Amino acid sequence: NAGVTQTPKFQVLKTGQSMTLQCAQDMNHNSMYWYRQDPGMGLRLIYYSASEGTTDKGEVPNGYNVSRLNKREFSLRLESAAPSQTSVYFCASSPQGASREKLFFGSGTQLSVL
Amino acid sequence: KNQVEQSPQSLIILEGKNCTLQCNYTVSPFSNLRWYKQDTGRGPVSLTIMTFSENTKSNGRYTATLDADTKQSSLHITASQLSDSASYICVVSAGLVRDDKIIFGKGTRLHILP
Protein backbone atom coordinates (compact mmCIF):
# COMPACT_ATOMS: atom_id res chain seq x y z
CA ASN A 1 0.00 0.00 0.00
CA ALA A 2 1.91 3.06 -1.28
CA GLY A 3 -0.39 5.75 0.23
CA VAL A 4 0.20 9.13 -1.46
CA THR A 5 2.80 9.20 -4.23
CA GLN A 6 4.24 12.43 -5.63
CA THR A 7 6.49 12.93 -8.62
CA PRO A 8 9.03 14.30 -9.19
CA LYS A 9 10.93 14.52 -5.88
CA PHE A 10 13.17 17.34 -7.09
CA GLN A 11 12.87 19.84 -9.92
CA VAL A 12 14.77 22.92 -11.06
CA LEU A 13 13.08 25.34 -13.44
CA LYS A 14 14.01 28.57 -15.11
CA THR A 15 11.71 31.56 -14.71
CA GLY A 16 8.86 31.30 -17.20
CA GLN A 17 9.03 27.54 -17.67
CA SER A 18 6.01 25.37 -16.99
CA MET A 19 5.66 22.03 -15.27
CA THR A 20 3.11 19.71 -13.70
CA LEU A 21 3.46 18.03 -10.32
CA GLN A 22 1.76 14.67 -10.19
CA CYS A 23 0.01 13.11 -7.21
CA ALA A 24 -1.79 9.81 -6.83
CA GLN A 25 -3.35 8.06 -3.82
CA ASP A 26 -4.38 4.43 -3.53
CA MET A 27 -6.52 4.70 -0.38
CA ASN A 28 -9.81 5.48 -2.18
CA HIS A 29 -9.97 8.89 -0.48
CA ASN A 30 -12.48 11.45 -1.69
CA SER A 31 -10.55 14.62 -0.83
CA MET A 32 -7.15 15.70 -2.12
CA TYR A 33 -5.01 18.77 -1.44
CA TRP A 34 -1.93 20.67 -2.57
CA TYR A 35 0.12 22.57 0.02
CA ARG A 36 3.34 24.50 -0.10
CA GLN A 37 5.81 24.70 2.77
CA ASP A 38 8.25 27.59 3.06
CA PRO A 39 10.92 28.18 5.73
CA GLY A 40 9.52 29.84 8.83
CA MET A 41 5.92 29.43 7.70
CA GLY A 42 3.20 26.91 8.29
CA LEU A 43 1.88 24.78 5.45
CA ARG A 44 -0.37 26.82 3.18
CA LEU A 45 -3.20 25.44 1.06
CA ILE A 46 -2.94 26.11 -2.67
CA TYR A 47 -5.92 24.18 -4.05
CA TYR A 48 -8.08 21.32 -2.92
CA SER A 49 -10.59 18.89 -4.35
CA ALA A 50 -13.31 17.82 -1.95
CA SER A 51 -14.47 15.10 -4.34
CA GLU A 52 -13.88 13.85 -7.86
CA GLY A 53 -14.93 16.51 -10.34
CA THR A 54 -14.62 19.49 -8.00
CA THR A 55 -11.74 21.85 -7.22
CA ASP A 56 -11.52 24.96 -5.04
CA LYS A 57 -8.98 27.65 -4.34
CA GLY A 58 -7.11 27.69 -1.07
CA GLU A 59 -5.11 30.41 0.61
CA VAL A 60 -2.43 30.93 -2.10
CA PRO A 61 -3.80 29.87 -5.53
CA ASN A 62 -2.25 32.56 -7.74
CA GLY A 63 0.10 31.18 -10.39
CA TYR A 64 -1.23 27.61 -10.10
CA ASN A 65 -3.85 25.44 -11.73
CA VAL A 66 -5.08 21.97 -10.75
CA SER A 67 -6.81 19.01 -12.34
CA ARG A 68 -8.63 16.23 -10.52
CA LEU A 69 -8.12 13.68 -13.27
CA ASN A 70 -10.03 10.92 -11.47
CA LYS A 71 -10.54 9.82 -7.88
CA ARG A 72 -6.90 8.73 -7.54
CA GLU A 73 -5.02 11.58 -9.22
CA PHE A 74 -4.71 15.31 -8.51
CA SER A 75 -2.14 17.33 -10.44
CA LEU A 76 -0.74 20.82 -9.84
CA ARG A 77 0.45 22.92 -12.80
CA LEU A 78 2.71 25.94 -12.84
CA GLU A 79 2.10 27.70 -16.16
CA SER A 80 4.91 30.26 -15.92
CA ALA A 81 7.17 29.58 -12.97
CA ALA A 82 8.44 32.47 -10.85
CA PRO A 83 11.21 32.53 -8.20
CA SER A 84 8.51 33.13 -5.55
CA GLN A 85 7.24 29.63 -6.29
CA THR A 86 10.46 28.08 -5.01
CA SER A 87 9.16 25.87 -2.22
CA VAL A 88 8.45 22.32 -1.08
CA TYR A 89 5.12 21.10 -2.37
CA PHE A 90 3.06 18.45 -0.60
CA CYS A 91 0.09 16.55 -1.88
CA ALA A 92 -2.29 15.13 0.72
CA SER A 93 -5.50 13.16 0.85
CA SER A 94 -8.27 12.53 3.36
CA PRO A 95 -11.19 10.08 3.40
CA GLN A 96 -14.01 12.62 3.80
CA GLY A 97 -12.38 15.98 4.33
CA ALA A 98 -9.37 17.46 6.08
CA SER A 99 -11.52 19.53 8.45
CA ARG A 100 -12.87 16.36 10.05
CA GLU A 101 -10.20 13.73 9.55
CA LYS A 102 -6.45 13.44 9.43
CA LEU A 103 -4.47 14.13 6.30
CA PHE A 104 -2.16 11.64 4.64
CA PHE A 105 0.79 13.38 3.00
CA GLY A 106 3.13 12.47 0.19
CA SER A 107 6.90 12.84 0.54
CA GLY A 108 7.01 16.23 -1.15
CA THR A 109 8.51 17.86 -4.24
CA GLN A 110 11.43 20.25 -3.77
CA LEU A 111 11.06 22.89 -6.50
CA SER A 112 13.63 25.59 -7.26
CA VAL A 113 12.88 28.35 -9.77
CA LEU A 114 15.95 30.24 -10.94
CA LYS B 1 -7.75 36.33 12.85
CA ASN B 2 -7.34 32.54 13.08
CA GLN B 3 -3.83 31.75 14.26
CA VAL B 4 -1.85 28.86 15.67
CA GLU B 5 1.29 29.70 17.63
CA GLN B 6 3.82 27.06 18.69
CA SER B 7 6.62 27.25 21.21
CA PRO B 8 9.47 26.84 21.47
CA GLN B 9 10.65 27.32 17.90
CA SER B 10 13.35 24.72 18.49
CA LEU B 11 14.40 22.46 21.34
CA ILE B 12 17.45 20.32 22.05
CA ILE B 13 17.32 17.54 24.66
CA LEU B 14 19.33 14.45 25.55
CA GLU B 15 18.13 11.00 24.61
CA GLY B 16 15.97 9.49 27.33
CA LYS B 17 14.70 12.82 28.64
CA ASN B 18 11.10 14.04 28.52
CA CYS B 19 9.91 17.22 26.83
CA THR B 20 6.74 19.22 26.29
CA LEU B 21 5.83 21.26 23.24
CA GLN B 22 3.20 24.00 23.37
CA CYS B 23 0.47 25.16 21.00
CA ASN B 24 -1.80 28.18 21.50
CA TYR B 25 -4.59 28.95 19.09
CA THR B 26 -7.10 31.67 18.35
CA VAL B 27 -9.34 29.73 16.00
CA SER B 28 -13.09 30.01 15.94
CA PRO B 29 -15.26 28.06 15.68
CA PHE B 30 -13.05 25.27 17.01
CA SER B 31 -13.57 21.81 15.56
CA ASN B 32 -10.50 19.73 16.35
CA LEU B 33 -6.77 19.92 17.02
CA ARG B 34 -4.13 17.61 15.61
CA TRP B 35 -0.44 17.04 16.12
CA TYR B 36 1.73 15.91 13.23
CA LYS B 37 5.34 14.71 13.15
CA GLN B 38 7.45 15.67 10.15
CA ASP B 39 10.79 13.97 9.63
CA THR B 40 13.36 15.84 7.53
CA GLY B 41 12.60 15.43 3.83
CA ARG B 42 9.27 13.71 4.46
CA GLY B 43 5.62 14.69 4.64
CA PRO B 44 3.87 15.18 8.02
CA VAL B 45 2.40 12.12 9.71
CA SER B 46 -0.57 12.31 12.08
CA LEU B 47 0.10 11.60 15.78
CA THR B 48 -3.18 12.54 17.47
CA ILE B 49 -6.49 14.27 16.81
CA MET B 50 -8.65 15.73 19.59
CA THR B 51 -12.10 17.23 19.54
CA PHE B 52 -13.59 19.80 21.91
CA SER B 53 -14.68 17.19 24.46
CA GLU B 54 -11.34 15.38 24.70
CA ASN B 55 -8.62 16.71 26.98
CA THR B 56 -6.01 13.93 26.71
CA LYS B 57 -5.00 11.48 24.02
CA SER B 58 -1.99 9.18 23.89
CA ASN B 59 -0.12 7.49 21.06
CA GLY B 60 2.68 5.40 22.52
CA ARG B 61 5.23 7.76 24.11
CA TYR B 62 3.33 10.79 22.80
CA THR B 63 0.59 12.35 24.96
CA ALA B 64 -1.40 15.34 23.79
CA THR B 65 -3.53 17.51 26.06
CA LEU B 66 -6.15 20.06 25.15
CA ASP B 67 -7.62 22.88 27.25
CA ALA B 68 -10.43 24.32 25.12
CA ASP B 69 -11.13 27.05 27.69
CA THR B 70 -7.64 28.55 27.50
CA LYS B 71 -7.19 27.44 23.85
CA GLN B 72 -3.95 25.65 24.60
CA SER B 73 -2.58 22.26 23.73
CA SER B 74 0.63 20.48 24.62
CA LEU B 75 2.46 17.46 23.27
CA HIS B 76 4.48 15.55 25.84
CA ILE B 77 7.15 13.11 24.70
CA THR B 78 8.30 10.57 27.26
CA ALA B 79 11.72 8.88 27.29
CA SER B 80 12.82 10.50 24.04
CA GLN B 81 14.60 8.50 21.35
CA LEU B 82 16.88 9.60 18.53
CA SER B 83 14.05 8.87 16.09
CA ASP B 84 11.97 11.57 17.77
CA SER B 85 14.19 14.20 16.12
CA ALA B 86 11.72 15.94 13.81
CA SER B 87 9.42 18.92 13.48
CA TYR B 88 6.12 18.74 15.36
CA ILE B 89 3.25 20.66 13.85
CA CYS B 90 0.05 21.72 15.61
CA VAL B 91 -2.97 22.00 13.30
CA VAL B 92 -6.38 23.41 14.22
CA SER B 93 -9.57 22.95 12.23
CA ALA B 94 -12.00 25.87 12.25
CA GLY B 95 -15.21 24.04 11.53
CA LEU B 96 -16.39 20.83 9.96
CA VAL B 97 -17.67 22.16 6.67
CA ARG B 98 -14.95 23.91 4.75
CA ASP B 99 -11.71 22.12 4.01
CA ASP B 100 -9.77 25.33 3.61
CA LYS B 101 -10.31 26.31 7.27
CA ILE B 102 -7.39 24.31 8.60
CA ILE B 103 -4.63 26.35 10.17
CA PHE B 104 -1.10 25.01 10.52
CA GLY B 105 1.38 26.19 13.11
CA LYS B 106 4.98 26.82 12.07
CA GLY B 107 6.19 23.83 14.03
CA THR B 108 8.71 23.10 16.76
CA ARG B 109 12.00 21.62 15.62
CA LEU B 110 13.12 18.95 18.15
CA HIS B 111 16.69 17.66 18.23
CA ILE B 112 17.53 14.61 20.33
CA LEU B 113 21.20 14.25 21.21
CA PRO B 114 22.77 10.88 22.09
PDB file of C-alpha atoms in Angstrom, chain B residues 8-76:
ATOM      1  CA  PRO B   8       9.468  26.838  21.472  1.00  0.00           C
ATOM      2  CA  GLN B   9      10.648  27.316  17.904  1.00  0.00           C
ATOM      3  CA  SER B  10      13.348  24.720  18.489  1.00  0.00           C
ATOM      4  CA  LEU B  11      14.398  22.463  21.336  1.00  0.00           C
ATOM      5  CA  ILE B  12      17.446  20.320  22.050  1.00  0.00           C
ATOM      6  CA  ILE B  13      17.319  17.541  24.660  1.00  0.00           C
ATOM      7  CA  LEU B  14      19.327  14.452  25.546  1.00  0.00           C
ATOM      8  CA  GLU B  15      18.134  10.999  24.610  1.00  0.00           C
ATOM      9  CA  GLY B  16      15.968   9.488  27.334  1.00  0.00           C
ATOM     10  CA  LYS B  17      14.703  12.825  28.645  1.00  0.00           C
ATOM     11  CA  ASN B  18      11.104  14.041  28.521  1.00  0.00           C
ATOM     12  CA  CYS B  19       9.912  17.219  26.827  1.00  0.00           C
ATOM     13  CA  THR B  20       6.742  19.221  26.287  1.00  0.00           C
ATOM     14  CA  LEU B  21       5.827  21.264  23.238  1.00  0.00           C
ATOM     15  CA  GLN B  22       3.201  24.003  23.373  1.00  0.00           C
ATOM     16  CA  CYS B  23       0.466  25.157  20.998  1.00  0.00           C
ATOM     17  CA  ASN B  24      -1.800  28.178  21.504  1.00  0.00           C
ATOM     18  CA  TYR B  25      -4.586  28.949  19.092  1.00  0.00           C
ATOM     19  CA  THR B  26      -7.097  31.673  18.350  1.00  0.00           C
ATOM     20  CA  VAL B  27      -9.343  29.730  15.999  1.00  0.00           C
ATOM     21  CA  SER B  28     -13.095  30.013  15.936  1.00  0.00           C
ATOM     22  CA  PRO B  29     -15.255  28.057  15.682  1.00  0.00           C
ATOM     23  CA  PHE B  30     -13.048  25.274  17.006  1.00  0.00           C
ATOM     24  CA  SER B  31     -13.569  21.812  15.563  1.00  0.00           C
ATOM     25  CA  ASN B  32     -10.501  19.725  16.354  1.00  0.00           C
ATOM     26  CA  LEU B  33      -6.774  19.921  17.016  1.00  0.00           C
ATOM     27  CA  ARG B  34      -4.133  17.610  15.610  1.00  0.00           C
ATOM     28  CA  TRP B  35      -0.443  17.044  16.122  1.00  0.00           C
ATOM     29  CA  TYR B  36       1.726  15.912  13.231  1.00  0.00           C
ATOM     30  CA  LYS B  37       5.339  14.709  13.152  1.00  0.00           C
ATOM     31  CA  GLN B  38       7.445  15.669  10.153  1.00  0.00           C
ATOM     32  CA  ASP B  39      10.791  13.971   9.627  1.00  0.00           C
ATOM     33  CA  THR B  40      13.356  15.845   7.527  1.00  0.00           C
ATOM     34  CA  GLY B  41      12.596  15.426   3.832  1.00  0.00           C
ATOM     35  CA  ARG B  42       9.268  13.715   4.456  1.00  0.00           C
ATOM     36  CA  GLY B  43       5.625  14.686   4.637  1.00  0.00           C
ATOM     37  CA  PRO B  44       3.873  15.180   8.020  1.00  0.00           C
ATOM     38  CA  VAL B  45       2.398  12.116   9.710  1.00  0.00           C
ATOM     39  CA  SER B  46      -0.566  12.308  12.078  1.00  0.00           C
ATOM     40  CA  LEU B  47       0.098  11.604  15.778  1.00  0.00           C
ATOM     41  CA  THR B  48      -3.178  12.545  17.469  1.00  0.00           C
ATOM     42  CA  ILE B  49      -6.487  14.270  16.814  1.00  0.00           C
ATOM     43  CA  MET B  50      -8.652  15.730  19.587  1.00  0.00           C
ATOM     44  CA  THR B  51     -12.105  17.227  19.543  1.00  0.00           C
ATOM     45  CA  PHE B  52     -13.592  19.796  21.909  1.00  0.00           C
ATOM     46  CA  SER B  53     -14.683  17.191  24.458  1.00  0.00           C
ATOM     47  CA  GLU B  54     -11.342  15.383  24.698  1.00  0.00           C
ATOM     48  CA  ASN B  55      -8.616  16.707  26.977  1.00  0.00           C
ATOM     49  CA  THR B  56      -6.011  13.926  26.711  1.00  0.00           C
ATOM     50  CA  LYS B  57      -5.000  11.477  24.018  1.00  0.00           C
ATOM     51  CA  SER B  58      -1.987   9.180  23.890  1.00  0.00           C
ATOM     52  CA  ASN B  59      -0.120   7.494  21.061  1.00  0.00           C
ATOM     53  CA  GLY B  60       2.685   5.402  22.518  1.00  0.00           C
ATOM     54  CA  ARG B  61       5.227   7.756  24.112  1.00  0.00           C
ATOM     55  CA  TYR B  62       3.326  10.793  22.804  1.00  0.00           C
ATOM     56  CA  THR B  63       0.585  12.351  24.958  1.00  0.00           C
ATOM     57  CA  ALA B  64      -1.403  15.343  23.789  1.00  0.00           C
ATOM     58  CA  THR B  65      -3.527  17.505  26.055  1.00  0.00           C
ATOM     59  CA  LEU B  66      -6.154  20.064  25.155  1.00  0.00           C
ATOM     60  CA  ASP B  67      -7.620  22.878  27.249  1.00  0.00           C
ATOM     61  CA  ALA B  68     -10.431  24.317  25.122  1.00  0.00           C
ATOM     62  CA  ASP B  69     -11.130  27.045  27.687  1.00  0.00           C
ATOM     63  CA  THR B  70      -7.645  28.552  27.496  1.00  0.00           C
ATOM     64  CA  LYS B  71      -7.186  27.442  23.854  1.00  0.00           C
ATOM     65  CA  GLN B  72      -3.952  25.646  24.601  1.00  0.00           C
ATOM     66  CA  SER B  73      -2.580  22.256  23.734  1.00  0.00           C
ATOM     67  CA  SER B  74       0.625  20.482  24.625  1.00  0.00           C
ATOM     68  CA  LEU B  75       2.463  17.464  23.268  1.00  0.00           C
ATOM     69  CA  HIS B  76       4.485  15.549  25.837  1.00  0.00           C
TER      70      HIS B  76
END
